[in-house]
Coordinates of C-alpha atoms (C1' of nucleotides) in Angstrom, one line a residue:
Chain A
M1 CA -1.2 39.7 -57.4
V2 CA -3.2 41.4 -54.7
P3 CA -2.7 45.2 -54.6
S4 CA -0.8 46.2 -51.5
S5 CA -1.7 44.0 -48.5
S6 CA 1.3 41.8 -47.8
S7 CA 0.2 40.4 -44.4
D8 CA -3.5 40.2 -45.2
R9 CA -6.3 39.0 -43.0
S10 CA -9.4 37.4 -44.4
G11 CA -11.8 40.2 -45.2
V12 CA -11.2 42.8 -42.5
T13 CA -8.7 45.5 -43.0
L14 CA -6.5 46.6 -40.1
T15 CA -5.5 50.1 -39.1
K16 CA -1.8 50.9 -39.0
P17 CA -1.4 50.4 -35.2
Q18 CA -3.3 47.2 -35.5
Q19 CA -1.0 45.9 -38.2
D20 CA 1.9 46.9 -36.0
R21 CA 0.5 45.0 -33.0
R22 CA -0.1 42.0 -35.2
E23 CA 3.4 42.1 -36.5
R24 CA 4.9 42.4 -33.1
M25 CA 3.0 39.4 -31.8
L26 CA 4.0 37.3 -34.7
H27 CA 7.6 38.4 -34.4
V28 CA 7.8 37.6 -30.7
A29 CA 6.1 34.3 -31.2
T30 CA 8.6 33.4 -33.9
R31 CA 11.5 34.4 -31.9
L32 CA 10.4 32.5 -28.8
A33 CA 9.7 29.4 -30.9
V34 CA 13.1 29.6 -32.5
E35 CA 14.8 30.0 -29.1
G36 CA 12.8 27.5 -27.0
G37 CA 10.3 25.7 -29.0
F38 CA 6.6 25.1 -28.4
D39 CA 6.8 25.3 -24.6
A40 CA 8.7 28.6 -24.7
V41 CA 5.9 30.2 -26.7
Q42 CA 3.8 31.1 -23.7
M43 CA 0.8 33.3 -24.3
R44 CA 1.6 35.5 -21.4
A45 CA 5.2 35.9 -22.5
V46 CA 4.2 36.7 -26.1
A47 CA 1.7 39.3 -24.8
N48 CA 4.2 40.9 -22.5
E49 CA 7.1 41.0 -24.9
A50 CA 4.8 42.3 -27.7
E51 CA 3.6 44.9 -25.2
V52 CA 0.0 43.9 -25.6
A53 CA -2.7 42.7 -23.2
L54 CA -3.3 39.0 -23.0
G55 CA -6.9 39.5 -24.2
T56 CA -5.6 41.4 -27.2
L57 CA -3.4 38.5 -28.2
Y58 CA -6.4 36.2 -28.1
R59 CA -8.4 38.6 -30.1
Y60 CA -5.9 38.4 -32.9
F61 CA -5.0 34.8 -32.6
P62 CA -7.7 32.7 -30.9
S63 CA -5.3 30.0 -29.8
K64 CA -1.7 29.2 -29.4
E65 CA -1.9 26.9 -32.4
H66 CA -3.5 29.6 -34.5
L67 CA -0.7 32.0 -33.6
L68 CA 2.1 29.5 -34.5
V69 CA 0.5 28.4 -37.8
S70 CA 0.2 32.1 -38.6
A71 CA 3.9 32.5 -37.9
L72 CA 4.7 29.6 -40.2
R73 CA 2.5 31.1 -42.9
Q74 CA 4.6 34.3 -42.7
Q75 CA 7.8 32.2 -43.1
I76 CA 6.5 30.3 -46.1
Q77 CA 5.4 33.6 -47.7
A78 CA 8.9 34.8 -47.3
L79 CA 10.2 31.6 -48.9
E80 CA 7.8 32.1 -51.8
Q81 CA 9.3 35.6 -52.4
R82 CA 12.8 34.3 -52.3
L83 CA 11.9 31.6 -54.8
A84 CA 10.3 34.2 -57.1
V85 CA 13.6 36.0 -57.2
R86 CA 15.8 32.9 -57.5
P87 CA 13.7 30.1 -59.1
A88 CA 14.4 26.5 -58.8
V89 CA 17.3 25.2 -60.9
G90 CA 17.5 22.0 -62.8
G91 CA 16.8 20.6 -66.2
D92 CA 13.7 18.5 -65.7
E93 CA 10.7 18.6 -63.5
A94 CA 12.0 16.1 -60.9
A95 CA 15.2 18.0 -60.4
R96 CA 13.5 21.3 -59.9
V97 CA 11.0 19.9 -57.5
I98 CA 13.7 18.2 -55.4
D99 CA 15.7 21.4 -55.4
V100 CA 12.8 23.5 -54.2
L101 CA 11.8 21.1 -51.5
T102 CA 15.3 20.6 -50.2
R103 CA 15.7 24.4 -49.9
A104 CA 12.4 24.6 -48.0
N105 CA 13.6 21.9 -45.6
R106 CA 16.9 23.5 -45.0
A107 CA 15.1 26.6 -43.7
L108 CA 13.2 24.5 -41.2
Q109 CA 16.0 22.2 -40.2
R110 CA 18.2 25.1 -39.3
Q111 CA 15.6 25.8 -36.6
H112 CA 14.5 22.5 -35.1
R113 CA 12.7 24.1 -32.2
F114 CA 10.7 26.4 -34.4
A115 CA 9.9 23.5 -36.8
V116 CA 8.6 21.3 -33.9
A117 CA 6.4 24.1 -32.6
V118 CA 4.8 25.0 -35.9
I119 CA 4.4 21.5 -37.4
R120 CA 2.9 20.3 -34.2
S121 CA 0.4 23.2 -34.4
L122 CA -0.3 22.4 -38.0
A123 CA -1.3 18.9 -37.1
A124 CA -3.2 19.7 -33.9
G125 CA -6.5 19.3 -35.6
D126 CA -8.0 22.4 -34.1
E127 CA -11.0 23.3 -36.3
T128 CA -10.6 27.0 -35.7
V129 CA -7.2 27.0 -37.2
A130 CA -8.3 25.2 -40.4
P131 CA -8.4 28.4 -42.5
V132 CA -4.8 29.2 -41.8
V133 CA -3.7 25.6 -42.2
R134 CA -5.4 25.6 -45.6
E135 CA -3.5 28.8 -46.5
V136 CA -0.2 27.2 -45.5
R137 CA -0.9 24.1 -47.5
D138 CA -2.0 26.1 -50.6
L139 CA 1.1 28.2 -50.4
M140 CA 3.2 25.1 -50.3
G141 CA 1.3 23.5 -53.1
G142 CA 1.7 26.6 -55.2
I143 CA 5.5 26.5 -54.6
I144 CA 5.6 22.9 -55.8
V145 CA 3.5 23.5 -58.8
A146 CA 5.7 26.4 -59.7
A147 CA 8.7 24.2 -59.5
I148 CA 7.1 21.6 -61.8
D149 CA 6.0 24.3 -64.3
P150 CA 8.1 27.5 -64.0
S151 CA 6.6 28.7 -67.3
G152 CA 5.0 31.5 -65.4
S153 CA 1.4 30.7 -66.2
T154 CA 0.4 32.0 -62.8
D155 CA -2.9 30.3 -62.5
G156 CA -1.5 26.9 -63.5
R157 CA -4.1 26.5 -66.2
S158 CA -1.6 24.9 -68.5
L159 CA -0.7 22.2 -66.0
G160 CA -2.0 18.7 -66.7
V161 CA -4.1 16.7 -64.3
R162 CA -1.3 14.4 -63.5
E163 CA 1.1 17.2 -62.5
R164 CA -1.5 18.7 -60.2
L165 CA -1.9 15.3 -58.5
V166 CA 1.8 14.9 -58.2
A167 CA 2.1 18.2 -56.5
E168 CA -0.7 17.2 -54.1
V169 CA 1.0 14.0 -53.1
L170 CA 4.3 15.7 -52.6
E171 CA 2.7 18.2 -50.3
E172 CA 1.4 15.3 -48.2
V173 CA 4.8 13.6 -48.2
W174 CA 6.4 16.9 -47.2
L175 CA 4.2 17.4 -44.2
S176 CA 4.2 13.8 -43.1
S177 CA 8.0 13.4 -43.2
L178 CA 8.4 16.6 -41.3
V179 CA 6.1 15.1 -38.7
A180 CA 8.3 12.0 -38.5
W181 CA 11.3 14.2 -38.2
I182 CA 10.1 16.5 -35.4
G183 CA 8.8 13.5 -33.5
G184 CA 12.3 12.0 -33.5
V185 CA 11.1 9.0 -35.5
D186 CA 13.4 9.9 -38.4
G187 CA 16.6 11.8 -38.8
Q188 CA 16.6 15.1 -40.6
A189 CA 18.3 13.6 -43.6
S190 CA 15.4 11.3 -44.3
V191 CA 13.0 14.2 -44.9
D192 CA 15.0 15.1 -48.0
R193 CA 15.4 11.5 -48.9
K194 CA 11.7 10.7 -48.7
L195 CA 10.8 13.7 -50.8
A196 CA 13.4 12.8 -53.4
D197 CA 12.2 9.2 -53.5
A198 CA 8.6 10.3 -53.9
T199 CA 9.5 12.7 -56.6
M200 CA 11.5 10.1 -58.6
L201 CA 8.7 7.6 -58.2
M202 CA 6.2 9.9 -59.8
L203 CA 8.2 12.1 -62.1
G204 CA 11.3 10.2 -62.8
P205 CA 11.9 7.4 -65.3
R206 CA 10.2 4.1 -64.4
Chain B
M1 CA 5.4 -14.8 -34.5
V2 CA 6.3 -14.0 -30.9
P3 CA 5.3 -16.7 -28.4
S4 CA 2.4 -15.5 -26.3
S5 CA 2.6 -11.8 -25.6
S6 CA -0.1 -10.1 -27.6
S7 CA 0.1 -6.6 -26.0
D8 CA 3.8 -6.6 -25.5
R9 CA 6.0 -3.9 -23.9
S10 CA 9.5 -3.3 -24.9
G11 CA 11.7 -5.6 -22.9
V12 CA 10.0 -5.8 -19.5
T13 CA 7.3 -8.5 -19.0
L14 CA 4.3 -7.6 -16.9
T15 CA 2.6 -9.6 -14.3
K16 CA -1.0 -10.6 -14.7
P17 CA -2.5 -7.8 -12.6
Q18 CA -0.2 -5.4 -14.4
Q19 CA -1.5 -6.5 -17.8
D20 CA -5.0 -6.1 -16.5
R21 CA -4.3 -2.6 -15.3
R22 CA -2.7 -1.7 -18.6
E23 CA -5.6 -3.1 -20.5
R24 CA -8.1 -1.2 -18.4
M25 CA -6.3 2.1 -18.9
L26 CA -6.1 1.6 -22.6
H27 CA -9.7 0.5 -22.8
V28 CA -11.0 3.5 -20.8
A29 CA -8.8 5.9 -22.8
T30 CA -10.2 4.5 -26.1
R31 CA -13.8 4.7 -24.9
L32 CA -13.4 8.3 -23.7
A33 CA -11.7 9.3 -27.0
V34 CA -14.5 7.7 -29.0
E35 CA -17.1 9.5 -27.0
G36 CA -15.6 12.9 -26.5
G37 CA -12.4 13.2 -28.4
F38 CA -9.0 14.5 -27.2
D39 CA -10.4 16.8 -24.5
A40 CA -12.6 14.1 -22.9
V41 CA -9.5 11.9 -22.4
Q42 CA -8.6 13.5 -19.1
M43 CA -5.8 11.8 -17.2
R44 CA -7.7 12.0 -13.9
A45 CA -10.8 10.6 -15.5
V46 CA -8.9 7.7 -17.1
A47 CA -7.3 6.9 -13.8
N48 CA -10.6 7.0 -11.9
E49 CA -12.5 4.9 -14.4
A50 CA -9.7 2.4 -14.7
E51 CA -9.6 2.3 -10.9
V52 CA -5.9 3.2 -10.8
A53 CA -4.1 6.0 -9.1
L54 CA -3.0 8.9 -11.2
G55 CA 0.6 8.2 -10.5
T56 CA 0.2 4.7 -11.8
L57 CA -1.3 5.9 -15.0
Y58 CA 1.7 8.0 -15.5
R59 CA 4.0 5.1 -14.7
Y60 CA 2.5 3.1 -17.6
F61 CA 2.1 6.0 -20.0
P62 CA 4.4 8.9 -19.3
S63 CA 2.1 11.4 -21.1
K64 CA -1.4 11.8 -22.5
E65 CA 0.0 11.5 -26.0
H66 CA 1.8 8.3 -25.1
L67 CA -1.4 6.9 -23.9
L68 CA -3.4 7.8 -27.0
V69 CA -0.8 6.6 -29.4
S70 CA -0.7 3.3 -27.5
A71 CA -4.4 3.1 -27.9
L72 CA -4.0 3.6 -31.6
R73 CA -1.4 0.9 -31.8
Q74 CA -3.8 -1.5 -30.2
Q75 CA -6.4 -0.7 -32.9
I76 CA -4.0 -1.1 -35.7
Q77 CA -2.9 -4.4 -34.4
A78 CA -6.5 -5.5 -34.4
L79 CA -6.8 -4.3 -38.0
E80 CA -3.7 -6.3 -38.9
Q81 CA -5.3 -9.4 -37.4
R82 CA -8.5 -8.9 -39.4
L83 CA -6.5 -8.4 -42.5
A84 CA -4.6 -11.6 -41.9
V85 CA -7.9 -13.5 -41.9
R86 CA -9.5 -11.7 -44.8
P87 CA -6.7 -10.4 -47.0
A88 CA -7.0 -7.6 -49.5
V89 CA -8.9 -8.4 -52.6
G90 CA -8.1 -7.2 -56.1
G91 CA -6.2 -8.4 -59.1
D92 CA -3.2 -6.1 -59.2
E93 CA -1.0 -4.4 -56.7
A94 CA -2.8 -1.0 -57.0
A95 CA -6.3 -2.4 -56.4
R96 CA -5.2 -4.4 -53.3
V97 CA -3.4 -1.4 -51.8
I98 CA -6.4 0.9 -52.4
D99 CA -8.7 -1.8 -50.9
V100 CA -6.6 -2.1 -47.7
L101 CA -6.1 1.6 -47.2
T102 CA -9.8 2.3 -47.7
R103 CA -10.7 -0.3 -45.2
A104 CA -8.3 1.2 -42.7
N105 CA -9.8 4.6 -43.2
R106 CA -13.3 3.4 -42.7
A107 CA -12.5 2.2 -39.2
L108 CA -11.1 5.6 -38.3
Q109 CA -13.8 7.7 -40.1
R110 CA -16.5 5.9 -38.2
Q111 CA -15.1 7.5 -35.1
H112 CA -14.1 11.0 -35.9
R113 CA -13.4 12.0 -32.3
F114 CA -11.1 9.0 -31.7
A115 CA -9.3 9.8 -34.9
V116 CA -8.7 13.4 -34.0
A117 CA -7.4 12.4 -30.6
V118 CA -4.9 9.8 -31.8
I119 CA -3.7 11.5 -35.0
R120 CA -3.1 14.7 -33.0
S121 CA -1.1 12.7 -30.5
L122 CA 0.8 11.0 -33.3
A123 CA 1.9 14.3 -34.7
A124 CA 2.6 16.1 -31.4
G125 CA 6.3 15.6 -31.7
D126 CA 6.9 14.5 -28.2
E127 CA 10.3 12.8 -28.2
T128 CA 9.3 10.3 -25.4
V129 CA 6.5 9.0 -27.6
A130 CA 8.8 8.3 -30.5
P131 CA 9.2 4.6 -29.9
V132 CA 5.4 4.0 -30.0
V133 CA 5.0 6.2 -33.0
R134 CA 7.6 4.2 -34.8
E135 CA 5.7 1.0 -33.9
V136 CA 2.5 2.5 -35.3
R137 CA 4.2 3.5 -38.5
D138 CA 5.9 0.2 -38.9
L139 CA 2.7 -1.6 -38.4
M140 CA 1.0 0.5 -41.0
G141 CA 3.9 0.0 -43.4
G142 CA 3.8 -3.7 -42.9
I143 CA 0.1 -3.7 -43.8
I144 CA 0.7 -1.8 -47.0
V145 CA 3.6 -4.1 -47.9
A146 CA 1.5 -7.1 -47.3
A147 CA -1.1 -5.7 -49.7
I148 CA 1.4 -5.1 -52.4
D149 CA 2.9 -8.5 -52.0
P150 CA 0.5 -11.0 -50.4
S151 CA 2.7 -13.9 -51.3
G152 CA 3.3 -14.5 -47.6
S153 CA 7.1 -14.0 -47.6
T154 CA 6.9 -12.6 -44.1
D155 CA 10.1 -10.7 -44.1
G156 CA 9.4 -9.1 -47.5
R157 CA 12.8 -10.3 -48.8
S158 CA 11.2 -10.9 -52.1
L159 CA 10.0 -7.3 -52.5
G160 CA 11.9 -5.0 -54.8
V161 CA 13.3 -1.7 -53.8
R162 CA 10.7 0.2 -55.7
E163 CA 7.8 -1.5 -53.9
R164 CA 9.4 -0.8 -50.6
L165 CA 9.6 2.9 -51.4
V166 CA 6.1 3.0 -52.7
A167 CA 4.9 1.6 -49.4
E168 CA 6.9 4.2 -47.6
V169 CA 5.4 7.1 -49.6
L170 CA 1.9 5.7 -49.2
E171 CA 2.4 5.6 -45.4
E172 CA 3.3 9.2 -45.5
V173 CA 0.3 10.2 -47.6
W174 CA -1.9 8.2 -45.3
L175 CA -0.8 10.0 -42.2
S176 CA -0.8 13.4 -43.9
S177 CA -4.2 13.2 -45.4
L178 CA -5.6 12.1 -42.1
V179 CA -4.1 15.1 -40.6
A180 CA -5.8 17.3 -43.2
W181 CA -9.0 15.5 -42.5
I182 CA -9.0 15.8 -38.7
G183 CA -8.0 19.5 -39.0
G184 CA -11.1 20.2 -41.1
V185 CA -9.0 21.1 -44.0
D186 CA -10.4 18.3 -46.2
G187 CA -13.5 16.3 -46.1
Q188 CA -13.3 12.6 -45.2
A189 CA -13.8 11.5 -48.8
S190 CA -10.6 13.1 -49.8
V191 CA -8.5 10.9 -47.6
D192 CA -9.5 7.9 -49.7
R193 CA -9.2 9.9 -52.9
K194 CA -5.7 11.1 -52.1
L195 CA -4.6 7.6 -51.3
A196 CA -6.1 6.3 -54.4
D197 CA -4.4 9.0 -56.5
A198 CA -1.0 8.4 -55.0
T199 CA -1.4 4.7 -55.5
M200 CA -2.3 5.0 -59.1
L201 CA 0.5 7.5 -59.7
M202 CA 3.1 5.1 -58.4
L203 CA 1.7 1.6 -59.2
G204 CA -0.9 2.2 -61.9
P205 CA -0.2 2.5 -65.6
R206 CA 1.4 5.8 -66.7
Chain C
dG1 C1' -17.9 67.7 -31.0
dC2 C1' -20.3 64.0 -28.8
dG3 C1' -22.6 59.9 -27.9
dA4 C1' -22.2 55.0 -29.3
dT5 C1' -19.4 51.4 -30.4
dT6 C1' -15.5 48.9 -30.8
dC7 C1' -10.9 48.0 -29.1
dC8 C1' -7.4 47.7 -25.5
dT9 C1' -5.5 46.9 -20.7
dA10 C1' -4.7 44.8 -16.3
dG11 C1' -5.5 41.1 -13.8
dA12 C1' -8.2 37.5 -11.5
dA13 C1' -9.9 32.9 -12.0
dC14 C1' -10.7 28.2 -13.9
dG15 C1' -9.4 23.6 -15.8
dC16 C1' -6.3 20.1 -16.7
dG17 C1' -1.6 17.9 -17.7
dT18 C1' 2.1 16.9 -14.9
dT19 C1' 5.0 16.3 -10.7
dG20 C1' 6.0 15.3 -5.9
dC21 C1' 5.3 13.1 -1.5
dA22 C1' 3.9 10.1 2.5
dG23 C1' 2.5 6.2 3.4
dG24 C1' 0.6 1.1 2.5
dT25 C1' 1.0 -3.3 -0.4
dT26 C1' 3.0 -6.6 -3.4
dT27 C1' 7.0 -9.0 -5.2
dC28 C1' 11.7 -10.3 -5.2
dT29 C1' 16.0 -12.2 -2.8
dG30 C1' 18.5 -15.0 0.2
Chain D
dC1 C1' 10.2 -16.1 6.5
dA2 C1' 12.6 -11.5 7.1
dG3 C1' 14.2 -7.6 5.0
dA4 C1' 14.7 -4.9 0.7
dA5 C1' 13.0 -3.2 -3.3
dA6 C1' 9.7 -2.1 -6.4
dC7 C1' 4.9 -0.8 -7.0
dC8 C1' 0.5 1.4 -5.9
dT9 C1' -2.6 4.7 -3.7
dG10 C1' -4.5 9.2 -2.5
dC11 C1' -3.8 13.8 -2.7
dA12 C1' -1.7 18.3 -2.7
dA13 C1' 0.6 21.6 -5.6
dC14 C1' 2.5 23.9 -9.8
dG15 C1' 2.3 25.8 -14.5
dC16 C1' 0.2 27.4 -18.5
dG17 C1' -3.7 27.8 -21.9
dT18 C1' -7.9 30.0 -21.9
dT19 C1' -11.9 32.8 -20.3
dC20 C1' -14.0 36.6 -18.0
dT21 C1' -14.7 41.2 -16.0
dA22 C1' -14.3 46.1 -15.2
dG23 C1' -12.9 50.1 -16.8
dG24 C1' -10.1 53.4 -19.8
dA25 C1' -8.8 54.8 -24.9
dA26 C1' -9.5 55.1 -29.7
dT27 C1' -12.7 55.4 -33.6
dC28 C1' -17.0 56.0 -36.1
dG29 C1' -21.4 58.2 -37.4
dC30 C1' -23.9 62.3 -37.6

DNA sequence: GCGATTCCTAGAACGCGTTGCAGGTTTCTG
DNA sequence: CAGAAACCTGCAACGCGTTCTAGGAATCGC
């Protein structure tokens, strides 16, 4: 595990007041997203409420999407910590994976507006957000891998090729069914169902 | 097959000049998206080049996302037609599915800018676009199902539950890996690879 | 401690999606 | 064919993401 930096940035280290500012901006963005969704996260509003100039906000997060995906990353990191404390339950691989993914979904589904805002940003296809998107996906992939193999081999070296691929596919299904949900194409129950189906198709008995 | 309407709208029938207008708007939107991507599809520009008032454009397509997803629907319908003429090749289910999905991807990958624009719109989560998004997903699902079972039983009544679920999962993987591609998270080759992996995991030999 | 550099603030300004409005034109109804 | 209704046009106006500028504040190198 990395020494002390919990909300790390790539490369550069931030001074204390800078970490504070960054934290405030993310916090305000999260709150506004929870309360009013994508449209309510207005850059001017975030800057004002975080007591920061608009230009500063843009210096830390070069776009609205970047800001929102960063907020999601924070949430998923929190989820990861909770899972480290209370790992997935269940006898076999499939049960554990379904348990973990269902728990992850509940967190999002409790906050539809927030989910819409961040998932939309995740899928916006802005090139400059790519690094953060990759982090989010890696984080989620790691969570799934950990559910498949909770033996604690941190680097996952012990995992077979097949298991790694299964985790990858599940990650895709996760994102995509969330997209279908936030778009009103599917109900929120079908996110869980699709993930369970996919899991059983790949890990369950034929 | 439905009588004569090829570019149908839900319920209402359009007069000839209206169909023409609709066609022009979609055509211009597609061209602008191919040439310059999401940002180049400006509502004023589309209206001007399609020789239509801005208000009229909004009457037909209540948002930019709606317009772009409709353009995608048109393309996928075209793909469906091509596939009807020249069905998927390959001995077993897995090979046929991979063939079809690879072909579908090539069409998109040849036009990165268009792909970014439409996929982004597909995932924007705008509730008013939901009906069109559903159509796109159903269309794609149908294409996959047809690849699994090319026996021609149009309604798919002969298909087992498992096959239906596999098609659903593949549809999710398709969208999600496209999202990863347009976001610059993955290279374009990995879209094909992920789809092939998922297909083999579910339809191939264990 | 002091100049240089980087960071932060306040706010104006631009571009584009979206909406609203005042008329003219086409299409429906009887 | 007359009147009504729906549709279309041209254009002004609003809101918000993003960029830019000018100047003050903090930080770094020596």
